[in-house]
Amino acid sequence: AQKITQTQPGMFVQEKEAVTLDCTYDTSDPSYGLFWYKQPSSGEMIFLIYQGSYDQQNATEGRYSLNFQKARKSANLVISASQLGDSAMYFCAMSADNYGQNFVFGPGTRLSVLP
Amino acid sequence: DAGVIQSPRHEVTEMGQEVTLRCKPISGHDYLFWYRQTMMRGLELLIYFNNNVPIDDSGMPEDRFSAKMPNASFSTLKIQPSEPRDSAVYFCASSLWGRDRASGYTFGSGTRLTVV
């Protein structure tokens, strides 16, 4: 079975500072993908970044980067230079190849960016 | 592309009534997912389809819930009879397996269901 854990229910960060949102996962499948989504108060689910289990380098997308530590089974999201618009819920998710497209989410972290 | 389209955006119904939620996936996507989001339980995967065939419905809470995908461009999630505890936001998402997984799974805007 697959499981995603996000241990930070809520986080605060000062505007323009960097913040790390934690994500750990559990799977026995050697091939899997890890994703981060943002859900602002408007409710839509916005895809941010993806990391494949065999990718050699950590993924980056603009101000988002994924700190992937395979041995520790962690996939933390780093947001640099936080903006007020980054205030939202952030979900870590995974899809393991042997589970087809069974795409499971963690409980989420609510990030609040302070002016 | 118009993205994943869900309807209605909001639905208010009385307990005991039948509710049908609709989803149009992105053209060409071969996987379709239904999720339910509540404050208490977070995002739960209810069921997913591959090429219109249900693959895993183990997340469907009970027999009152059913989902169909009669063709590649349309899916429904039906609740009959509805109960107040079914109140939630229901998301539909689609993806294309084996190609550009890095682009993620695309979600619809969701249907906010309130059962009174």
mmCIF file with all atom_site columns, C-alpha atoms in Angstrom:
data_model
loop_
_atom_site.group_PDB
_atom_site.id
_atom_site.type_symbol
_atom_site.label_atom_id
_atom_site.label_alt_id
_atom_site.label_comp_id
_atom_site.label_asym_id
_atom_site.label_entity_id
_atom_site.label_seq_id
_atom_site.pdbx_PDB_ins_code
_atom_site.Cartn_x
_atom_site.Cartn_y
_atom_site.Cartn_z
_atom_site.occupancy
_atom_site.B_iso_or_equiv
_atom_site.pdbx_formal_charge
_atom_site.auth_seq_id
_atom_site.auth_comp_id
_atom_site.auth_asym_id
_atom_site.auth_atom_id
_atom_site.pdbx_PDB_model_num
ATOM 1   C CA . ALA A 1 1   ? 0.000   0.000  0.000   1.00 0.00 ? 1   ALA A CA 1
ATOM 2   C CA . GLN A 1 2   ? 1.037   3.571  -0.512  1.00 0.00 ? 2   GLN A CA 1
ATOM 3   C CA . LYS A 1 3   ? 0.958   6.238  2.132   1.00 0.00 ? 3   LYS A CA 1
ATOM 4   C CA . ILE A 1 4   ? 1.834   9.925  2.242   1.00 0.00 ? 4   ILE A CA 1
ATOM 5   C CA . THR A 1 5   ? 2.570   11.752 5.486   1.00 0.00 ? 5   THR A CA 1
ATOM 6   C CA . GLN A 1 6   ? 2.672   15.506 5.948   1.00 0.00 ? 6   GLN A CA 1
ATOM 7   C CA . THR A 1 7   ? 3.420   16.256 9.577   1.00 0.00 ? 7   THR A CA 1
ATOM 8   C CA . GLN A 1 8   ? 2.930   20.032 9.484   1.00 0.00 ? 8   GLN A CA 1
ATOM 9   C CA . PRO A 1 9   ? -0.775  20.934 9.630   1.00 0.00 ? 9   PRO A CA 1
ATOM 10  C CA . GLY A 1 10  ? 0.101   24.617 9.408   1.00 0.00 ? 10  GLY A CA 1
ATOM 11  C CA . MET A 1 11  ? 3.137   26.757 8.656   1.00 0.00 ? 11  MET A CA 1
ATOM 12  C CA . PHE A 1 12  ? 3.878   30.457 8.784   1.00 0.00 ? 12  PHE A CA 1
ATOM 13  C CA . VAL A 1 13  ? 6.557   32.232 6.775   1.00 0.00 ? 13  VAL A CA 1
ATOM 14  C CA . GLN A 1 14  ? 7.520   35.850 6.359   1.00 0.00 ? 14  GLN A CA 1
ATOM 15  C CA . GLU A 1 15  ? 7.141   37.310 2.911   1.00 0.00 ? 15  GLU A CA 1
ATOM 16  C CA . LYS A 1 16  ? 10.312  36.980 0.778   1.00 0.00 ? 16  LYS A CA 1
ATOM 17  C CA . GLU A 1 17  ? 11.717  34.203 2.942   1.00 0.00 ? 17  GLU A CA 1
ATOM 18  C CA . ALA A 1 18  ? 12.085  30.553 1.939   1.00 0.00 ? 18  ALA A CA 1
ATOM 19  C CA . VAL A 1 19  ? 9.966   27.791 3.463   1.00 0.00 ? 19  VAL A CA 1
ATOM 20  C CA . THR A 1 20  ? 10.161  23.995 3.422   1.00 0.00 ? 20  THR A CA 1
ATOM 21  C CA . LEU A 1 21  ? 7.050   21.834 3.527   1.00 0.00 ? 21  LEU A CA 1
ATOM 22  C CA . ASP A 1 22  ? 7.687   18.269 4.621   1.00 0.00 ? 22  ASP A CA 1
ATOM 23  C CA . CYS A 1 23  ? 6.488   15.116 2.922   1.00 0.00 ? 23  CYS A CA 1
ATOM 24  C CA . THR A 1 24  ? 7.382   11.501 3.601   1.00 0.00 ? 24  THR A CA 1
ATOM 25  C CA . TYR A 1 25  ? 6.032   8.540  1.728   1.00 0.00 ? 25  TYR A CA 1
ATOM 26  C CA . ASP A 1 26  ? 5.860   4.806  1.953   1.00 0.00 ? 26  ASP A CA 1
ATOM 27  C CA . THR A 1 27  ? 5.771   2.385  -0.934  1.00 0.00 ? 27  THR A CA 1
ATOM 28  C CA . SER A 1 28  ? 7.333   -0.913 -1.837  1.00 0.00 ? 28  SER A CA 1
ATOM 29  C CA . ASP A 1 29  ? 7.276   -0.091 -5.524  1.00 0.00 ? 29  ASP A CA 1
ATOM 30  C CA . PRO A 1 30  ? 10.729  0.807  -6.950  1.00 0.00 ? 30  PRO A CA 1
ATOM 31  C CA . SER A 1 31  ? 9.180   3.061  -9.591  1.00 0.00 ? 31  SER A CA 1
ATOM 32  C CA . TYR A 1 32  ? 6.957   5.934  -8.549  1.00 0.00 ? 32  TYR A CA 1
ATOM 33  C CA . GLY A 1 33  ? 6.277   9.599  -9.000  1.00 0.00 ? 33  GLY A CA 1
ATOM 34  C CA . LEU A 1 34  ? 5.891   12.314 -6.411  1.00 0.00 ? 34  LEU A CA 1
ATOM 35  C CA . PHE A 1 35  ? 3.823   15.439 -6.925  1.00 0.00 ? 35  PHE A CA 1
ATOM 36  C CA . TRP A 1 36  ? 2.997   18.645 -5.127  1.00 0.00 ? 36  TRP A CA 1
ATOM 37  C CA . TYR A 1 37  ? -0.266  20.507 -5.571  1.00 0.00 ? 37  TYR A CA 1
ATOM 38  C CA . LYS A 1 38  ? -1.415  23.883 -4.317  1.00 0.00 ? 38  LYS A CA 1
ATOM 39  C CA . GLN A 1 39  ? -5.013  24.534 -3.319  1.00 0.00 ? 39  GLN A CA 1
ATOM 40  C CA . PRO A 1 40  ? -5.782  28.219 -2.737  1.00 0.00 ? 40  PRO A CA 1
ATOM 41  C CA . SER A 1 41  ? -8.901  29.347 -0.939  1.00 0.00 ? 41  SER A CA 1
ATOM 42  C CA . SER A 1 42  ? -10.767 29.356 -4.246  1.00 0.00 ? 42  SER A CA 1
ATOM 43  C CA . GLY A 1 43  ? -10.565 25.559 -4.166  1.00 0.00 ? 43  GLY A CA 1
ATOM 44  C CA . GLU A 1 44  ? -8.901  24.551 -7.403  1.00 0.00 ? 44  GLU A CA 1
ATOM 45  C CA . MET A 1 45  ? -6.049  22.046 -7.408  1.00 0.00 ? 45  MET A CA 1
ATOM 46  C CA . ILE A 1 46  ? -2.945  23.460 -9.078  1.00 0.00 ? 46  ILE A CA 1
ATOM 47  C CA . PHE A 1 47  ? -0.079  21.170 -10.086 1.00 0.00 ? 47  PHE A CA 1
ATOM 48  C CA . LEU A 1 48  ? 3.296   22.565 -8.981  1.00 0.00 ? 48  LEU A CA 1
ATOM 49  C CA . ILE A 1 49  ? 6.100   20.071 -9.433  1.00 0.00 ? 49  ILE A CA 1
ATOM 50  C CA . TYR A 1 50  ? 6.924   16.434 -10.145 1.00 0.00 ? 50  TYR A CA 1
ATOM 51  C CA . GLN A 1 51  ? 9.795   14.113 -9.168  1.00 0.00 ? 51  GLN A CA 1
ATOM 52  C CA . GLY A 1 52  ? 10.309  10.648 -10.605 1.00 0.00 ? 52  GLY A CA 1
ATOM 53  C CA . SER A 1 53  ? 11.864  8.014  -8.397  1.00 0.00 ? 53  SER A CA 1
ATOM 54  C CA . TYR A 1 54  ? 14.680  7.423  -10.879 1.00 0.00 ? 54  TYR A CA 1
ATOM 55  C CA . ASP A 1 55  ? 15.388  11.067 -11.553 1.00 0.00 ? 55  ASP A CA 1
ATOM 56  C CA . GLN A 1 56  ? 18.972  11.853 -10.648 1.00 0.00 ? 56  GLN A CA 1
ATOM 57  C CA . GLN A 1 57  ? 18.439  15.529 -10.002 1.00 0.00 ? 57  GLN A CA 1
ATOM 58  C CA . ASN A 1 58  ? 15.983  17.289 -7.775  1.00 0.00 ? 58  ASN A CA 1
ATOM 59  C CA . ALA A 1 59  ? 13.119  18.858 -9.685  1.00 0.00 ? 59  ALA A CA 1
ATOM 60  C CA . THR A 1 60  ? 12.795  22.624 -9.920  1.00 0.00 ? 60  THR A CA 1
ATOM 61  C CA . GLU A 1 61  ? 10.024  24.807 -11.325 1.00 0.00 ? 61  GLU A CA 1
ATOM 62  C CA . GLY A 1 62  ? 10.585  28.504 -10.887 1.00 0.00 ? 62  GLY A CA 1
ATOM 63  C CA . ARG A 1 63  ? 10.432  29.284 -7.175  1.00 0.00 ? 63  ARG A CA 1
ATOM 64  C CA . TYR A 1 64  ? 9.536   25.692 -6.348  1.00 0.00 ? 64  TYR A CA 1
ATOM 65  C CA . SER A 1 65  ? 12.075  22.957 -5.809  1.00 0.00 ? 65  SER A CA 1
ATOM 66  C CA . LEU A 1 66  ? 11.724  19.454 -4.514  1.00 0.00 ? 66  LEU A CA 1
ATOM 67  C CA . ASN A 1 67  ? 14.274  18.148 -2.036  1.00 0.00 ? 67  ASN A CA 1
ATOM 68  C CA . PHE A 1 68  ? 14.170  14.444 -2.868  1.00 0.00 ? 68  PHE A CA 1
ATOM 69  C CA . GLN A 1 69  ? 15.919  12.066 -0.473  1.00 0.00 ? 69  GLN A CA 1
ATOM 70  C CA . LYS A 1 70  ? 15.105  8.609  -1.719  1.00 0.00 ? 70  LYS A CA 1
ATOM 71  C CA . ALA A 1 71  ? 16.757  6.652  1.074   1.00 0.00 ? 71  ALA A CA 1
ATOM 72  C CA . ARG A 1 72  ? 14.777  8.593  3.649   1.00 0.00 ? 72  ARG A CA 1
ATOM 73  C CA . LYS A 1 73  ? 11.628  8.459  1.520   1.00 0.00 ? 73  LYS A CA 1
ATOM 74  C CA . SER A 1 74  ? 11.142  12.165 1.743   1.00 0.00 ? 74  SER A CA 1
ATOM 75  C CA . ALA A 1 75  ? 10.114  14.690 -0.900  1.00 0.00 ? 75  ALA A CA 1
ATOM 76  C CA . ASN A 1 76  ? 10.036  18.111 0.701   1.00 0.00 ? 76  ASN A CA 1
ATOM 77  C CA . LEU A 1 77  ? 8.816   21.148 -1.196  1.00 0.00 ? 77  LEU A CA 1
ATOM 78  C CA . VAL A 1 78  ? 10.925  24.281 -0.948  1.00 0.00 ? 78  VAL A CA 1
ATOM 79  C CA . ILE A 1 79  ? 9.363   27.605 -1.876  1.00 0.00 ? 79  ILE A CA 1
ATOM 80  C CA . SER A 1 80  ? 11.874  30.398 -2.264  1.00 0.00 ? 80  SER A CA 1
ATOM 81  C CA . ALA A 1 81  ? 11.110  34.098 -1.894  1.00 0.00 ? 81  ALA A CA 1
ATOM 82  C CA . SER A 1 82  ? 7.593   33.538 -0.525  1.00 0.00 ? 82  SER A CA 1
ATOM 83  C CA . GLN A 1 83  ? 4.817   35.777 -1.791  1.00 0.00 ? 83  GLN A CA 1
ATOM 84  C CA . LEU A 1 84  ? 1.470   36.602 -0.245  1.00 0.00 ? 84  LEU A CA 1
ATOM 85  C CA . GLY A 1 85  ? -0.171  34.649 -3.055  1.00 0.00 ? 85  GLY A CA 1
ATOM 86  C CA . ASP A 1 86  ? 1.559   31.496 -1.859  1.00 0.00 ? 86  ASP A CA 1
ATOM 87  C CA . SER A 1 87  ? -0.829  31.303 1.091   1.00 0.00 ? 87  SER A CA 1
ATOM 88  C CA . ALA A 1 88  ? -2.746  28.091 0.443   1.00 0.00 ? 88  ALA A CA 1
ATOM 89  C CA . MET A 1 89  ? -3.022  24.401 1.251   1.00 0.00 ? 89  MET A CA 1
ATOM 90  C CA . TYR A 1 90  ? -0.229  22.292 -0.164  1.00 0.00 ? 90  TYR A CA 1
ATOM 91  C CA . PHE A 1 91  ? -0.637  18.602 -0.865  1.00 0.00 ? 91  PHE A CA 1
ATOM 92  C CA . CYS A 1 92  ? 2.001   15.993 -1.504  1.00 0.00 ? 92  CYS A CA 1
ATOM 93  C CA . ALA A 1 93  ? 0.891   13.031 -3.625  1.00 0.00 ? 93  ALA A CA 1
ATOM 94  C CA . MET A 1 94  ? 2.331   9.922  -5.171  1.00 0.00 ? 94  MET A CA 1
ATOM 95  C CA . SER A 1 95  ? 1.646   7.443  -7.899  1.00 0.00 ? 95  SER A CA 1
ATOM 96  C CA . ALA A 1 96  ? 3.462   4.099  -7.869  1.00 0.00 ? 96  ALA A CA 1
ATOM 97  C CA . ASP A 1 97  ? 3.787   2.182  -11.101 1.00 0.00 ? 97  ASP A CA 1
ATOM 98  C CA . ASN A 1 98  ? 2.782   -1.171 -9.711  1.00 0.00 ? 98  ASN A CA 1
ATOM 99  C CA . TYR A 1 99  ? -0.409  0.375  -8.450  1.00 0.00 ? 99  TYR A CA 1
ATOM 100 C CA . GLY A 1 100 ? -1.332  1.592  -11.877 1.00 0.00 ? 100 GLY A CA 1
ATOM 101 C CA . GLN A 1 101 ? -2.504  5.117  -11.598 1.00 0.00 ? 101 GLN A CA 1
ATOM 102 C CA . ASN A 1 102 ? -3.624  4.872  -7.977  1.00 0.00 ? 102 ASN A CA 1
ATOM 103 C CA . PHE A 1 103 ? -2.862  8.460  -7.041  1.00 0.00 ? 103 PHE A CA 1
ATOM 104 C CA . VAL A 1 104 ? -2.947  9.154  -3.309  1.00 0.00 ? 104 VAL A CA 1
ATOM 105 C CA . PHE A 1 105 ? -2.631  12.400 -1.388  1.00 0.00 ? 105 PHE A CA 1
ATOM 106 C CA . GLY A 1 106 ? -1.262  13.403 1.988   1.00 0.00 ? 106 GLY A CA 1
ATOM 107 C CA . PRO A 1 107 ? -3.364  15.387 4.479   1.00 0.00 ? 107 PRO A CA 1
ATOM 108 C CA . GLY A 1 108 ? -1.901  18.708 3.401   1.00 0.00 ? 108 GLY A CA 1
ATOM 109 C CA . THR A 1 109 ? -0.109  21.665 5.002   1.00 0.00 ? 109 THR A CA 1
ATOM 110 C CA . ARG A 1 110 ? -1.703  25.078 5.281   1.00 0.00 ? 110 ARG A CA 1
ATOM 111 C CA . LEU A 1 111 ? 0.884   27.751 4.515   1.00 0.00 ? 111 LEU A CA 1
ATOM 112 C CA . SER A 1 112 ? 0.311   31.323 5.586   1.00 0.00 ? 112 SER A CA 1
ATOM 113 C CA . VAL A 1 113 ? 2.630   34.009 4.244   1.00 0.00 ? 113 VAL A CA 1
ATOM 114 C CA . LEU A 1 114 ? 2.900   37.033 6.530   1.00 0.00 ? 114 LEU A CA 1
ATOM 115 C CA . PRO A 1 115 ? 3.491   40.542 5.174   1.00 0.00 ? 115 PRO A CA 1
ATOM 116 C CA . ASP B 2 1   ? -7.746  22.654 -24.235 1.00 0.00 ? 1   ASP B CA 1
ATOM 117 C CA . ALA B 2 2   ? -10.604 23.501 -21.901 1.00 0.00 ? 2   ALA B CA 1
ATOM 118 C CA . GLY B 2 3   ? -9.253  21.317 -19.125 1.00 0.00 ? 3   GLY B CA 1
ATOM 119 C CA . VAL B 2 4   ? -11.311 18.942 -17.011 1.00 0.00 ? 4   VAL B CA 1
ATOM 120 C CA . ILE B 2 5   ? -14.879 20.190 -16.850 1.00 0.00 ? 5   ILE B CA 1
ATOM 121 C CA . GLN B 2 6   ? -17.147 19.371 -13.944 1.00 0.00 ? 6   GLN B CA 1
ATOM 122 C CA . SER B 2 7   ? -20.796 20.188 -13.478 1.00 0.00 ? 7   SER B CA 1
ATOM 123 C CA . PRO B 2 8   ? -22.539 21.473 -11.545 1.00 0.00 ? 8   PRO B CA 1
ATOM 124 C CA . ARG B 2 9   ? -20.184 23.708 -9.572  1.00 0.00 ? 9   ARG B CA 1
ATOM 125 C CA . HIS B 2 10  ? -22.557 23.728 -6.621  1.00 0.00 ? 10  HIS B CA 1
ATOM 126 C CA . GLU B 2 11  ? -25.369 21.374 -5.712  1.00 0.00 ? 11  GLU B CA 1
ATOM 127 C CA . VAL B 2 12  ? -27.740 21.634 -2.781  1.00 0.00 ? 12  VAL B CA 1
ATOM 128 C CA . THR B 2 13  ? -30.131 18.759 -2.312  1.00 0.00 ? 13  THR B CA 1
ATOM 129 C CA . GLU B 2 14  ? -32.356 17.283 0.326   1.00 0.00 ? 14  GLU B CA 1
ATOM 130 C CA . MET B 2 15  ? -31.523 14.093 2.134   1.00 0.00 ? 15  MET B CA 1
ATOM 131 C CA . GLY B 2 16  ? -32.810 11.083 0.271   1.00 0.00 ? 16  GLY B CA 1
ATOM 132 C CA . GLN B 2 17  ? -32.616 12.639 -3.166  1.00 0.00 ? 17  GLN B CA 1
ATOM 133 C CA . GLU B 2 18  ? -30.493 11.311 -5.997  1.00 0.00 ? 18  GLU B CA 1
ATOM 134 C CA . VAL B 2 19  ? -27.482 13.387 -6.958  1.00 0.00 ? 19  VAL B CA 1
ATOM 135 C CA . THR B 2 20  ? -25.515 13.086 -10.200 1.00 0.00 ? 20  THR B CA 1
ATOM 136 C CA . LEU B 2 21  ? -22.145 14.740 -10.669 1.00 0.00 ? 21  LEU B CA 1
ATOM 137 C CA . ARG B 2 22  ? -20.653 15.023 -14.139 1.00 0.00 ? 22  ARG B CA 1
ATOM 138 C CA . CYS B 2 23  ? -17.140 15.159 -15.535 1.00 0.00 ? 23  CYS B CA 1
ATOM 139 C CA . LYS B 2 24  ? -15.620 15.672 -18.953 1.00 0.00 ? 24  LYS B CA 1
ATOM 140 C CA . PRO B 2 25  ? -11.925 14.725 -18.976 1.00 0.00 ? 25  PRO B CA 1
ATOM 141 C CA . ILE B 2 26  ? -9.247  16.236 -21.170 1.00 0.00 ? 26  ILE B CA 1
ATOM 142 C CA . SER B 2 27  ? -9.475  14.854 -24.682 1.00 0.00 ? 27  SER B CA 1
ATOM 143 C CA . GLY B 2 28  ? -7.024  12.019 -25.175 1.00 0.00 ? 28  GLY B CA 1
ATOM 144 C CA . HIS B 2 29  ? -6.520  11.281 -21.490 1.00 0.00 ? 29  HIS B CA 1
ATOM 145 C CA . ASP B 2 30  ? -7.021  7.617  -20.711 1.00 0.00 ? 30  ASP B CA 1
ATOM 146 C CA . TYR B 2 31  ? -7.352  7.762  -16.929 1.00 0.00 ? 31  TYR B CA 1
ATOM 147 C CA . LEU B 2 32  ? -10.134 9.402  -14.967 1.00 0.00 ? 32  LEU B CA 1
ATOM 148 C CA . PHE B 2 33  ? -10.363 9.756  -11.203 1.00 0.00 ? 33  PHE B CA 1
ATOM 149 C CA . TRP B 2 34  ? -13.049 10.771 -8.750  1.00 0.00 ? 34  TRP B CA 1
ATOM 150 C CA . TYR B 2 35  ? -12.007 12.248 -5.393  1.00 0.00 ? 35  TYR B CA 1
ATOM 151 C CA . ARG B 2 36  ? -13.929 13.490 -2.388  1.00 0.00 ? 36  ARG B CA 1
ATOM 152 C CA . GLN B 2 37  ? -12.528 16.223 -0.158  1.00 0.00 ? 37  GLN B CA 1
ATOM 153 C CA . THR B 2 38  ? -13.702 16.928 3.374   1.00 0.00 ? 38  THR B CA 1
ATOM 154 C CA . MET B 2 39  ? -12.120 18.715 6.292   1.00 0.00 ? 39  MET B CA 1
ATOM 155 C CA . MET B 2 40  ? -12.118 15.548 8.360   1.00 0.00 ? 40  MET B CA 1
ATOM 156 C CA . ARG B 2 41  ? -10.824 13.059 5.796   1.00 0.00 ? 41  ARG B CA 1
ATOM 157 C CA . GLY B 2 42  ? -8.896  15.192 3.328   1.00 0.00 ? 42  GLY B CA 1
ATOM 158 C CA . LEU B 2 43  ? -8.699  14.043 -0.295  1.00 0.00 ? 43  LEU B CA 1
ATOM 159 C CA . GLU B 2 44  ? -9.979  10.522 -0.775  1.00 0.00 ? 44  GLU B CA 1
ATOM 160 C CA . LEU B 2 45  ? -9.722  8.596  -4.007  1.00 0.00 ? 45  LEU B CA 1
ATOM 161 C CA . LEU B 2 46  ? -13.134 7.086  -4.660  1.00 0.00 ? 46  LEU B CA 1
ATOM 162 C CA . ILE B 2 47  ? -12.673 5.316  -7.988  1.00 0.00 ? 47  ILE B CA 1
ATOM 163 C CA . TYR B 2 48  ? -10.617 5.497  -11.129 1.00 0.00 ? 48  TYR B CA 1
ATOM 164 C CA . PHE B 2 49  ? -11.088 4.361  -14.713 1.00 0.00 ? 49  PHE B CA 1
ATOM 165 C CA . ASN B 2 50  ? -8.685  3.368  -17.453 1.00 0.00 ? 50  ASN B CA 1
ATOM 166 C CA . ASN B 2 51  ? -10.016 3.502  -20.996 1.00 0.00 ? 51  ASN B CA 1
ATOM 167 C CA . ASN B 2 52  ? -13.550 3.794  -19.599 1.00 0.00 ? 52  ASN B CA 1
ATOM 168 C CA . VAL B 2 53  ? -13.164 0.648  -17.465 1.00 0.00 ? 53  VAL B CA 1
ATOM 169 C CA . PRO B 2 54  ? -13.328 0.914  -13.655 1.00 0.00 ? 54  PRO B CA 1
ATOM 170 C CA . ILE B 2 55  ? -10.007 -0.279 -12.258 1.00 0.00 ? 55  ILE B CA 1
ATOM 171 C CA . ASP B 2 56  ? -10.287 0.304  -8.534  1.00 0.00 ? 56  ASP B CA 1
ATOM 172 C CA . ASP B 2 57  ? -13.464 1.267  -6.704  1.00 0.00 ? 57  ASP B CA 1
ATOM 173 C CA . SER B 2 58  ? -12.269 0.308  -3.245  1.00 0.00 ? 58  SER B CA 1
ATOM 174 C CA . GLY B 2 59  ? -12.578 3.909  -2.133  1.00 0.00 ? 59  GLY B CA 1
ATOM 175 C CA . MET B 2 60  ? -16.296 4.130  -2.845  1.00 0.00 ? 60  MET B CA 1
ATOM 176 C CA . PRO B 2 61  ? -17.795 4.526  0.617   1.00 0.00 ? 61  PRO B CA 1
ATOM 177 C CA . GLU B 2 62  ? -20.879 2.370  0.206   1.00 0.00 ? 62  GLU B CA 1
ATOM 178 C CA . ASP B 2 63  ? -23.446 1.043  -2.195  1.00 0.00 ? 63  ASP B CA 1
ATOM 179 C CA . ARG B 2 64  ? -25.198 4.382  -2.369  1.00 0.00 ? 64  ARG B CA 1
ATOM 180 C CA . PHE B 2 65  ? -22.308 5.566  -4.537  1.00 0.00 ? 65  PHE B CA 1
ATOM 181 C CA . SER B 2 66  ? -21.885 4.498  -8.133  1.00 0.00 ? 66  SER B CA 1
ATOM 182 C CA . ALA B 2 67  ? -19.757 5.757  -11.018 1.00 0.00 ? 67  ALA B CA 1
ATOM 183 C CA . LYS B 2 68  ? -19.889 5.185  -14.728 1.00 0.00 ? 68  LYS B CA 1
ATOM 184 C CA . MET B 2 69  ? -17.855 6.130  -17.748 1.00 0.00 ? 69  MET B CA 1
ATOM 185 C CA . PRO B 2 70  ? -19.918 5.316  -20.831 1.00 0.00 ? 70  PRO B CA 1
ATOM 186 C CA . ASN B 2 71  ? -17.346 6.826  -23.184 1.00 0.00 ? 71  ASN B CA 1
ATOM 187 C CA . ALA B 2 72  ? -13.959 8.490  -23.201 1.00 0.00 ? 72  ALA B CA 1
ATOM 188 C CA . SER B 2 73  ? -15.375 11.975 -22.829 1.00 0.00 ? 73  SER B CA 1
ATOM 189 C CA . PHE B 2 74  ? -17.881 11.612 -20.014 1.00 0.00 ? 74  PHE B CA 1
ATOM 190 C CA . SER B 2 75  ? -18.191 10.205 -16.526 1.00 0.00 ? 75  SER B CA 1
ATOM 191 C CA . THR B 2 76  ? -20.797 10.420 -13.778 1.00 0.00 ? 76  THR B CA 1
ATOM 192 C CA . LEU B 2 77  ? -20.747 9.912  -10.041 1.00 0.00 ? 77  LEU B CA 1
ATOM 193 C CA . LYS B 2 78  ? -24.147 9.175  -8.596  1.00 0.00 ? 78  LYS B CA 1
ATOM 194 C CA . ILE B 2 79  ? -25.280 9.142  -4.986  1.00 0.00 ? 79  ILE B CA 1
ATOM 195 C CA . GLN B 2 80  ? -28.637 7.555  -4.262  1.00 0.00 ? 80  GLN B CA 1
ATOM 196 C CA . PRO B 2 81  ? -30.025 8.200  -1.720  1.00 0.00 ? 81  PRO B CA 1
ATOM 197 C CA . SER B 2 82  ? -27.941 11.144 -0.566  1.00 0.00 ? 82  SER B CA 1
ATOM 198 C CA . GLU B 2 83  ? -27.218 11.786 3.119   1.00 0.00 ? 83  GLU B CA 1
ATOM 199 C CA . PRO B 2 84  ? -25.927 14.869 4.972   1.00 0.00 ? 84  PRO B CA 1
ATOM 200 C CA . ARG B 2 85  ? -22.563 13.149 5.554   1.00 0.00 ? 85  ARG B CA 1
ATOM 201 C CA . ASP B 2 86  ? -22.052 13.073 1.790   1.00 0.00 ? 86  ASP B CA 1
ATOM 202 C CA . SER B 2 87  ? -21.596 16.845 1.861   1.00 0.00 ? 87  SER B CA 1
ATOM 203 C CA . ALA B 2 88  ? -18.141 17.501 0.428   1.00 0.00 ? 88  ALA B CA 1
ATOM 204 C CA . VAL B 2 89  ? -16.283 18.801 -2.589  1.00 0.00 ? 89  VAL B CA 1
ATOM 205 C CA . TYR B 2 90  ? -16.047 16.181 -5.304  1.00 0.00 ? 90  TYR B CA 1
ATOM 206 C CA . PHE B 2 91  ? -13.178 16.458 -7.759  1.00 0.00 ? 91  PHE B CA 1
ATOM 207 C CA . CYS B 2 92  ? -12.674 14.772 -11.068 1.00 0.00 ? 92  CYS B CA 1
ATOM 208 C CA . ALA B 2 93  ? -9.158  14.469 -12.522 1.00 0.00 ? 93  ALA B CA 1
ATOM 209 C CA . SER B 2 94  ? -7.693  12.981 -15.678 1.00 0.00 ? 94  SER B CA 1
ATOM 210 C CA . SER B 2 95  ? -4.284  11.942 -16.910 1.00 0.00 ? 95  SER B CA 1
ATOM 211 C CA . LEU B 2 96  ? -2.491  10.242 -19.770 1.00 0.00 ? 96  LEU B CA 1
ATOM 212 C CA . TRP B 2 97  ? -0.481  7.274  -18.642 1.00 0.00 ? 97  TRP B CA 1
ATOM 213 C CA . GLY B 2 98  ? 3.047   6.814  -19.886 1.00 0.00 ? 98  GLY B CA 1
ATOM 214 C CA . ARG B 2 99  ? 3.419   10.222 -21.401 1.00 0.00 ? 99  ARG B CA 1
ATOM 215 C CA . ASP B 2 100 ? 4.629   13.351 -19.713 1.00 0.00 ? 100 ASP B CA 1
ATOM 216 C CA . ARG B 2 101 ? 3.691   12.268 -16.233 1.00 0.00 ? 101 ARG B CA 1
ATOM 217 C CA . ALA B 2 102 ? 5.702   15.241 -15.152 1.00 0.00 ? 102 ALA B CA 1
ATOM 218 C CA . SER B 2 103 ? 2.830   17.472 -16.216 1.00 0.00 ? 103 SER B CA 1
ATOM 219 C CA . GLY B 2 104 ? 0.752   15.982 -13.455 1.00 0.00 ? 104 GLY B CA 1
ATOM 220 C CA . TYR B 2 105 ? -2.817  14.978 -13.159 1.00 0.00 ? 105 TYR B CA 1
ATOM 221 C CA . THR B 2 106 ? -5.288  17.683 -14.170 1.00 0.00 ? 106 THR B CA 1
ATOM 222 C CA . PHE B 2 107 ? -8.151  18.433 -11.843 1.00 0.00 ? 107 PHE B CA 1
ATOM 223 C CA . GLY B 2 108 ? -11.517 19.924 -12.536 1.00 0.00 ? 108 GLY B CA 1
ATOM 224 C CA . SER B 2 109 ? -12.836 22.825 -10.494 1.00 0.00 ? 109 SER B CA 1
ATOM 225 C CA . GLY B 2 110 ? -14.837 20.504 -8.277  1.00 0.00 ? 110 GLY B CA 1
ATOM 226 C CA . THR B 2 111 ? -18.500 20.198 -7.328  1.00 0.00 ? 111 THR B CA 1
ATOM 227 C CA . ARG B 2 112 ? -19.453 21.427 -3.882  1.00 0.00 ? 112 ARG B CA 1
ATOM 228 C CA . LEU B 2 113 ? -22.277 19.182 -2.685  1.00 0.00 ? 113 LEU B CA 1
ATOM 229 C CA . THR B 2 114 ? -24.447 20.112 0.259   1.00 0.00 ? 114 THR B CA 1
ATOM 230 C CA . VAL B 2 115 ? -27.048 17.645 1.468   1.00 0.00 ? 115 VAL B CA 1
ATOM 231 C CA . VAL B 2 116 ? -29.546 19.145 3.888   1.00 0.00 ? 116 VAL B CA 1
#
